[in-house]
Amino acid sequence: MIVVKKGKEPNSLVRFRLKYPDADYETDIPTEVLKDIRERMWEDQVHLCGYCMRRIKSSRDVRIEHCKPRHPRGEEEHDAKATLDFKWMLGVCYGNSIVRGTRPEDKTCDAHRGNADLTVNPFDELSVRKIKYKSDGSIYSDDKDINKDVTETLNLNCEALSLPQSRKNALMETKKQIMKKCKGKSQDAFIRELERTYDSLVKQRNLIPYCGIIISWLESKLKVS
């Protein structure tokens, strides 16, 4: 995971809320507004799932996730207005859920989460910084609640989708590219290349699939706190 930077909410959603102040996401929101929400999140997140960071091919493949669950702990009662609050909407993949017969343990992200509450906040840098990675590409946190979020609730170490291996491959490819550019050059040149790569990912938002592990590695090398 990385920090998700949200852009301006779609005008169609703003107009819908103003026109129907008592509307509910579950029963009232029009298809065209949903389409605009998916497109905006797909663009804001640079075509990546907000949880596992897999590539999402098109805005049509975006699943609209509510980081604050619409039905916490499965409760039927919910805050209808909160369901239309764009600041808590996240674009995610379908988490292997559209394949018929997929076992629950082989699903990820929102498809595995259900209505469970989350401690980790994808929009908060301090929260996301508590996420770490092991050498095999698996994700974890020293914060027990966030560790439960990523390893159990969201199932982000799902082997059925090769998530740890995919993260490891992404990091190894970046390391390979950096070493190739810095071969025969000084340590200062190596540090500058690390800084350039970090700026490209974090500041310029040139995001690539599974770049969370790359950013974490760069921060450790550059001693970013």
C-alpha positions as YAML, in Angstrom:
chain: A
units: angstrom
residues:
- id: 1
  name: MET
  ca: [0.00, 0.00, 0.00]
- id: 2
  name: ILE
  ca: [0.96, 3.62, -0.48]
- id: 3
  name: VAL
  ca: [-0.71, 6.88, 0.47]
- id: 4
  name: VAL
  ca: [-3.60, 7.60, -1.88]
- id: 5
  name: LYS
  ca: [-3.79, 11.22, -3.04]
- id: 6
  name: LYS
  ca: [-7.36, 12.09, -3.87]
- id: 7
  name: GLY
  ca: [-8.31, 14.69, -6.43]
- id: 8
  name: LYS
  ca: [-11.47, 16.73, -6.58]
- id: 9
  name: GLU
  ca: [-14.64, 14.70, -6.32]
- id: 10
  name: PRO
  ca: [-16.71, 14.33, -9.52]
- id: 11
  name: ASN
  ca: [-19.13, 17.18, -10.18]
- id: 12
  name: SER
  ca: [-21.88, 14.68, -10.85]
- id: 13
  name: LEU
  ca: [-21.57, 13.33, -7.30]
- id: 14
  name: VAL
  ca: [-21.67, 16.84, -5.82]
- id: 15
  name: ARG
  ca: [-24.80, 17.70, -7.82]
- id: 16
  name: PHE
  ca: [-26.46, 14.42, -6.85]
- id: 17
  name: ARG
  ca: [-25.90, 15.02, -3.13]
- id: 18
  name: LEU
  ca: [-27.22, 18.56, -3.36]
- id: 19
  name: LYS
  ca: [-30.31, 17.46, -5.25]
- id: 20
  name: TYR
  ca: [-30.99, 14.42, -3.05]
- id: 21
  name: PRO
  ca: [-29.65, 15.19, 0.47]
- id: 22
  name: ASP
  ca: [-31.25, 12.06, 1.93]
- id: 23
  name: ALA
  ca: [-29.99, 9.71, -0.77]
- id: 24
  name: ASP
  ca: [-28.23, 6.44, -0.02]
- id: 25
  name: TYR
  ca: [-25.31, 4.98, -2.01]
- id: 26
  name: GLU
  ca: [-26.78, 1.50, -1.84]
- id: 27
  name: THR
  ca: [-30.17, 2.24, -3.36]
- id: 28
  name: ASP
  ca: [-30.19, 5.65, -5.01]
- id: 29
  name: ILE
  ca: [-26.94, 6.55, -6.75]
- id: 30
  name: PRO
  ca: [-27.25, 6.64, -10.59]
- id: 31
  name: THR
  ca: [-25.10, 4.58, -12.89]
- id: 32
  name: GLU
  ca: [-23.57, 7.66, -14.53]
- id: 33
  name: VAL
  ca: [-22.40, 8.99, -11.15]
- id: 34
  name: LEU
  ca: [-20.81, 5.64, -10.32]
- id: 35
  name: LYS
  ca: [-19.05, 5.74, -13.67]
- id: 36
  name: ASP
  ca: [-17.62, 9.18, -12.89]
- id: 37
  name: ILE
  ca: [-16.45, 8.03, -9.45]
- id: 38
  name: ARG
  ca: [-14.66, 5.02, -10.93]
- id: 39
  name: GLU
  ca: [-12.97, 7.13, -13.59]
- id: 40
  name: ARG
  ca: [-11.80, 9.74, -11.08]
- id: 41
  name: MET
  ca: [-10.35, 7.16, -8.69]
- id: 42
  name: TRP
  ca: [-8.73, 5.22, -11.52]
- id: 43
  name: GLU
  ca: [-6.95, 8.41, -12.60]
- id: 44
  name: ASP
  ca: [-6.08, 9.57, -9.06]
- id: 45
  name: GLN
  ca: [-4.59, 6.17, -8.19]
- id: 46
  name: VAL
  ca: [-2.67, 5.89, -11.47]
- id: 47
  name: HIS
  ca: [-4.55, 2.72, -12.44]
- id: 48
  name: LEU
  ca: [-3.57, 0.82, -9.27]
- id: 49
  name: CYS
  ca: [-5.65, -0.95, -6.63]
- id: 50
  name: GLY
  ca: [-5.62, 1.10, -3.43]
- id: 51
  name: TYR
  ca: [-4.91, -2.00, -1.34]
- id: 52
  name: CYS
  ca: [-2.81, -4.63, -3.14]
- id: 53
  name: MET
  ca: [-1.42, -2.24, -5.82]
- id: 54
  name: ARG
  ca: [-2.14, -4.58, -8.71]
- id: 55
  name: ARG
  ca: [-2.74, -2.92, -12.08]
- id: 56
  name: ILE
  ca: [-6.41, -2.20, -12.86]
- id: 57
  name: LYS
  ca: [-6.82, -2.32, -16.63]
- id: 58
  name: SER
  ca: [-9.63, 0.21, -17.01]
- id: 59
  name: SER
  ca: [-11.98, 2.35, -14.96]
- id: 60
  name: ARG
  ca: [-14.73, -0.20, -15.69]
- id: 61
  name: ASP
  ca: [-12.76, -2.70, -13.60]
- id: 62
  name: VAL
  ca: [-12.62, -0.46, -10.54]
- id: 63
  name: ARG
  ca: [-14.57, -1.57, -7.50]
- id: 64
  name: ILE
  ca: [-15.73, 1.32, -5.30]
- id: 65
  name: GLU
  ca: [-14.62, 0.58, -1.76]
- id: 66
  name: HIS
  ca: [-15.80, 2.44, 1.34]
- id: 67
  name: CYS
  ca: [-12.90, 2.59, 3.78]
- id: 68
  name: LYS
  ca: [-15.45, 3.25, 6.49]
- id: 69
  name: PRO
  ca: [-17.71, 0.22, 6.03]
- id: 70
  name: ARG
  ca: [-21.32, 0.91, 5.10]
- id: 71
  name: HIS
  ca: [-22.42, -1.86, 7.45]
- id: 72
  name: PRO
  ca: [-19.86, -2.09, 10.27]
- id: 73
  name: ARG
  ca: [-19.76, -5.57, 11.79]
- id: 74
  name: GLY
  ca: [-22.69, -6.52, 9.55]
- id: 75
  name: GLU
  ca: [-25.14, -4.07, 11.13]
- id: 76
  name: GLU
  ca: [-28.16, -3.29, 8.98]
- id: 77
  name: GLU
  ca: [-28.46, 0.31, 10.19]
- id: 78
  name: HIS
  ca: [-26.03, 2.76, 8.64]
- id: 79
  name: ASP
  ca: [-25.38, 6.45, 8.01]
- id: 80
  name: ALA
  ca: [-26.77, 7.05, 4.52]
- id: 81
  name: LYS
  ca: [-25.02, 10.41, 4.07]
- id: 82
  name: ALA
  ca: [-21.65, 8.89, 4.95]
- id: 83
  name: THR
  ca: [-22.01, 6.40, 2.11]
- id: 84
  name: LEU
  ca: [-21.85, 9.30, -0.36]
- id: 85
  name: ASP
  ca: [-18.78, 10.94, 1.18]
- id: 86
  name: PHE
  ca: [-16.13, 10.83, -1.55]
- id: 87
  name: LYS
  ca: [-13.23, 11.29, 0.88]
- id: 88
  name: TRP
  ca: [-13.73, 7.73, 2.16]
- id: 89
  name: MET
  ca: [-14.10, 6.10, -1.26]
- id: 90
  name: LEU
  ca: [-11.19, 4.08, -2.61]
- id: 91
  name: GLY
  ca: [-10.69, 2.37, -5.96]
- id: 92
  name: VAL
  ca: [-9.80, -1.29, -5.59]
- id: 93
  name: CYS
  ca: [-9.56, -4.43, -7.69]
- id: 94
  name: TYR
  ca: [-12.10, -7.24, -7.49]
- id: 95
  name: GLY
  ca: [-9.71, -9.25, -5.35]
- id: 96
  name: ASN
  ca: [-10.04, -12.50, -7.31]
- id: 97
  name: SER
  ca: [-13.75, -12.58, -6.46]
- id: 98
  name: ILE
  ca: [-15.22, -12.73, -9.96]
- id: 99
  name: VAL
  ca: [-13.71, -16.15, -10.69]
- id: 100
  name: ARG
  ca: [-16.45, -18.68, -10.04]
- id: 101
  name: GLY
  ca: [-15.69, -21.06, -7.21]
- id: 102
  name: THR
  ca: [-12.84, -19.03, -5.71]
- id: 103
  name: ARG
  ca: [-12.19, -20.04, -2.12]
- id: 104
  name: PRO
  ca: [-12.56, -17.31, 0.54]
- id: 105
  name: GLU
  ca: [-8.88, -17.64, 1.45]
- id: 106
  name: ASP
  ca: [-7.93, -16.90, -2.16]
- id: 107
  name: LYS
  ca: [-9.72, -13.54, -2.22]
- id: 108
  name: THR
  ca: [-8.08, -10.24, -1.33]
- id: 109
  name: CYS
  ca: [-8.76, -6.57, -0.70]
- id: 110
  name: ASP
  ca: [-12.42, -5.53, -0.34]
- id: 111
  name: ALA
  ca: [-13.62, -8.96, -1.49]
- id: 112
  name: HIS
  ca: [-11.90, -10.55, 1.52]
- id: 113
  name: ARG
  ca: [-12.57, -7.72, 3.95]
- id: 114
  name: GLY
  ca: [-16.35, -7.75, 3.92]
- id: 115
  name: ASN
  ca: [-17.68, -5.30, 6.52]
- id: 116
  name: ALA
  ca: [-14.74, -5.49, 8.92]
- id: 117
  name: ASP
  ca: [-13.41, -2.23, 10.34]
- id: 118
  name: LEU
  ca: [-9.92, -1.12, 9.36]
- id: 119
  name: THR
  ca: [-7.29, 0.64, 11.45]
- id: 120
  name: VAL
  ca: [-5.03, 1.47, 8.53]
- id: 121
  name: ASN
  ca: [-6.04, 4.61, 6.64]
- id: 122
  name: PRO
  ca: [-4.92, 4.63, 2.96]
- id: 123
  name: PHE
  ca: [-5.23, 8.43, 2.89]
- id: 124
  name: ASP
  ca: [-2.99, 9.09, 5.90]
- id: 125
  name: GLU
  ca: [0.80, 9.04, 5.51]
- id: 126
  name: LEU
  ca: [1.54, 8.24, 9.16]
- id: 127
  name: SER
  ca: [-0.80, 5.27, 9.00]
- id: 128
  name: VAL
  ca: [0.61, 3.87, 5.76]
- id: 129
  name: ARG
  ca: [4.20, 4.33, 6.98]
- id: 130
  name: LYS
  ca: [3.53, 1.69, 9.61]
- id: 131
  name: ILE
  ca: [3.34, -0.90, 6.84]
- id: 132
  name: LYS
  ca: [6.56, -2.82, 6.21]
- id: 133
  name: TYR
  ca: [7.85, -5.56, 3.90]
- id: 134
  name: LYS
  ca: [9.97, -8.66, 4.36]
- id: 135
  name: SER
  ca: [12.69, -9.83, 1.98]
- id: 136
  name: ASP
  ca: [10.31, -12.37, 0.41]
- id: 137
  name: GLY
  ca: [7.88, -9.59, -0.50]
- id: 138
  name: SER
  ca: [5.34, -10.28, 2.22]
- id: 139
  name: ILE
  ca: [3.65, -7.36, 3.92]
- id: 140
  name: TYR
  ca: [3.31, -6.78, 7.68]
- id: 141
  name: SER
  ca: [3.29, -4.14, 10.42]
- id: 142
  name: ASP
  ca: [4.65, -3.88, 13.94]
- id: 143
  name: ASP
  ca: [1.32, -2.28, 14.85]
- id: 144
  name: LYS
  ca: [-0.81, -5.31, 15.72]
- id: 145
  name: ASP
  ca: [-4.07, -3.77, 14.46]
- id: 146
  name: ILE
  ca: [-2.61, -2.69, 11.14]
- id: 147
  name: ASN
  ca: [-0.83, -6.03, 10.84]
- id: 148
  name: LYS
  ca: [-4.20, -7.73, 11.19]
- id: 149
  name: ASP
  ca: [-5.61, -5.39, 8.52]
- id: 150
  name: VAL
  ca: [-3.02, -6.24, 5.89]
- id: 151
  name: THR
  ca: [-2.37, -9.91, 6.66]
- id: 152
  name: GLU
  ca: [-5.84, -11.10, 7.68]
- id: 153
  name: THR
  ca: [-8.65, -8.67, 6.85]
- id: 154
  name: LEU
  ca: [-7.35, -7.64, 3.41]
- id: 155
  name: ASN
  ca: [-5.31, -10.83, 2.86]
- id: 156
  name: LEU
  ca: [-2.50, -8.95, 1.13]
- id: 157
  name: ASN
  ca: [-0.11, -11.89, 1.32]
- id: 158
  name: CYS
  ca: [-2.42, -14.05, -0.78]
- id: 159
  name: GLU
  ca: [-0.36, -16.74, -2.49]
- id: 160
  name: ALA
  ca: [-3.14, -17.54, -4.97]
- id: 161
  name: LEU
  ca: [-2.43, -14.18, -6.62]
- id: 162
  name: SER
  ca: [1.33, -14.39, -5.95]
- id: 163
  name: LEU
  ca: [1.27, -11.03, -4.17]
- id: 164
  name: PRO
  ca: [4.50, -11.47, -2.14]
- id: 165
  name: GLN
  ca: [6.40, -12.74, -5.18]
- id: 166
  name: SER
  ca: [5.04, -9.93, -7.36]
- id: 167
  name: ARG
  ca: [6.23, -7.34, -4.83]
- id: 168
  name: LYS
  ca: [9.63, -8.98, -4.61]
- id: 169
  name: ASN
  ca: [9.92, -9.04, -8.40]
- id: 170
  name: ALA
  ca: [9.01, -5.34, -8.62]
- id: 171
  name: LEU
  ca: [11.69, -4.44, -6.08]
- id: 172
  name: MET
  ca: [14.34, -6.62, -7.72]
- id: 173
  name: GLU
  ca: [13.64, -5.04, -11.11]
- id: 174
  name: THR
  ca: [14.02, -1.54, -9.68]
- id: 175
  name: LYS
  ca: [17.27, -2.50, -7.94]
- id: 176
  name: LYS
  ca: [18.54, -3.97, -11.21]
- id: 177
  name: GLN
  ca: [17.76, -0.77, -13.11]
- id: 178
  name: ILE
  ca: [19.43, 1.41, -10.50]
- id: 179
  name: MET
  ca: [22.58, -0.72, -10.40]
- id: 180
  name: LYS
  ca: [22.78, -0.71, -14.20]
- id: 181
  name: LYS
  ca: [22.62, 3.09, -14.30]
- id: 182
  name: CYS
  ca: [25.18, 3.44, -11.51]
- id: 183
  name: LYS
  ca: [27.68, 0.79, -12.64]
- id: 184
  name: GLY
  ca: [31.19, 2.18, -12.37]
- id: 185
  name: LYS
  ca: [29.97, 5.42, -10.78]
- id: 186
  name: SER
  ca: [30.54, 6.89, -7.35]
- id: 187
  name: GLN
  ca: [28.53, 6.37, -4.16]
- id: 188
  name: ASP
  ca: [27.23, 9.92, -4.55]
- id: 189
  name: ALA
  ca: [25.89, 9.05, -7.99]
- id: 190
  name: PHE
  ca: [24.18, 6.00, -6.48]
- id: 191
  name: ILE
  ca: [22.51, 8.14, -3.81]
- id: 192
  name: ARG
  ca: [21.38, 10.66, -6.42]
- id: 193
  name: GLU
  ca: [19.79, 7.87, -8.44]
- id: 194
  name: LEU
  ca: [17.99, 6.62, -5.35]
- id: 195
  name: GLU
  ca: [16.70, 10.15, -4.72]
- id: 196
  name: ARG
  ca: [15.62, 10.53, -8.34]
- id: 197
  name: THR
  ca: [13.72, 7.24, -8.23]
- id: 198
  name: TYR
  ca: [12.10, 8.17, -4.92]
- id: 199
  name: ASP
  ca: [11.03, 11.60, -6.18]
- id: 200
  name: SER
  ca: [9.59, 10.05, -9.33]
- id: 201
  name: LEU
  ca: [7.43, 7.68, -7.32]
- id: 202
  name: VAL
  ca: [6.45, 9.82, -4.35]
- id: 203
  name: LYS
  ca: [6.47, 13.42, -5.55]
- id: 204
  name: GLN
  ca: [5.73, 13.03, -9.27]
- id: 205
  name: ARG
  ca: [3.41, 10.07, -8.67]
- id: 206
  name: ASN
  ca: [4.85, 7.98, -11.50]
- id: 207
  name: LEU
  ca: [3.46, 4.91, -9.81]
- id: 208
  name: ILE
  ca: [3.98, 1.34, -10.94]
- id: 209
  name: PRO
  ca: [2.36, -1.89, -9.68]
- id: 210
  name: TYR
  ca: [3.52, -2.96, -6.21]
- id: 211
  name: CYS
  ca: [5.61, 0.20, -5.76]
- id: 212
  name: GLY
  ca: [4.86, 0.28, -2.03]
- id: 213
  name: ILE
  ca: [7.73, -2.12, -1.38]
- id: 214
  name: ILE
  ca: [10.02, -0.06, -3.61]
- id: 215
  name: ILE
  ca: [9.20, 3.15, -1.75]
- id: 216
  name: SER
  ca: [9.78, 1.40, 1.58]
- id: 217
  name: TRP
  ca: [13.19, 0.15, 0.42]
- id: 218
  name: LEU
  ca: [14.20, 3.58, -0.90]
- id: 219
  name: GLU
  ca: [13.18, 5.22, 2.36]
- id: 220
  name: SER
  ca: [15.35, 2.77, 4.30]
- id: 221
  name: LYS
  ca: [18.35, 3.47, 2.04]
- id: 222
  name: LEU
  ca: [17.83, 7.25, 2.13]
- id: 223
  name: LYS
  ca: [16.95, 7.21, 5.83]
- id: 224
  name: VAL
  ca: [13.66, 8.97, 5.21]
- id: 225
  name: SER
  ca: [11.63, 9.17, 8.42]
...
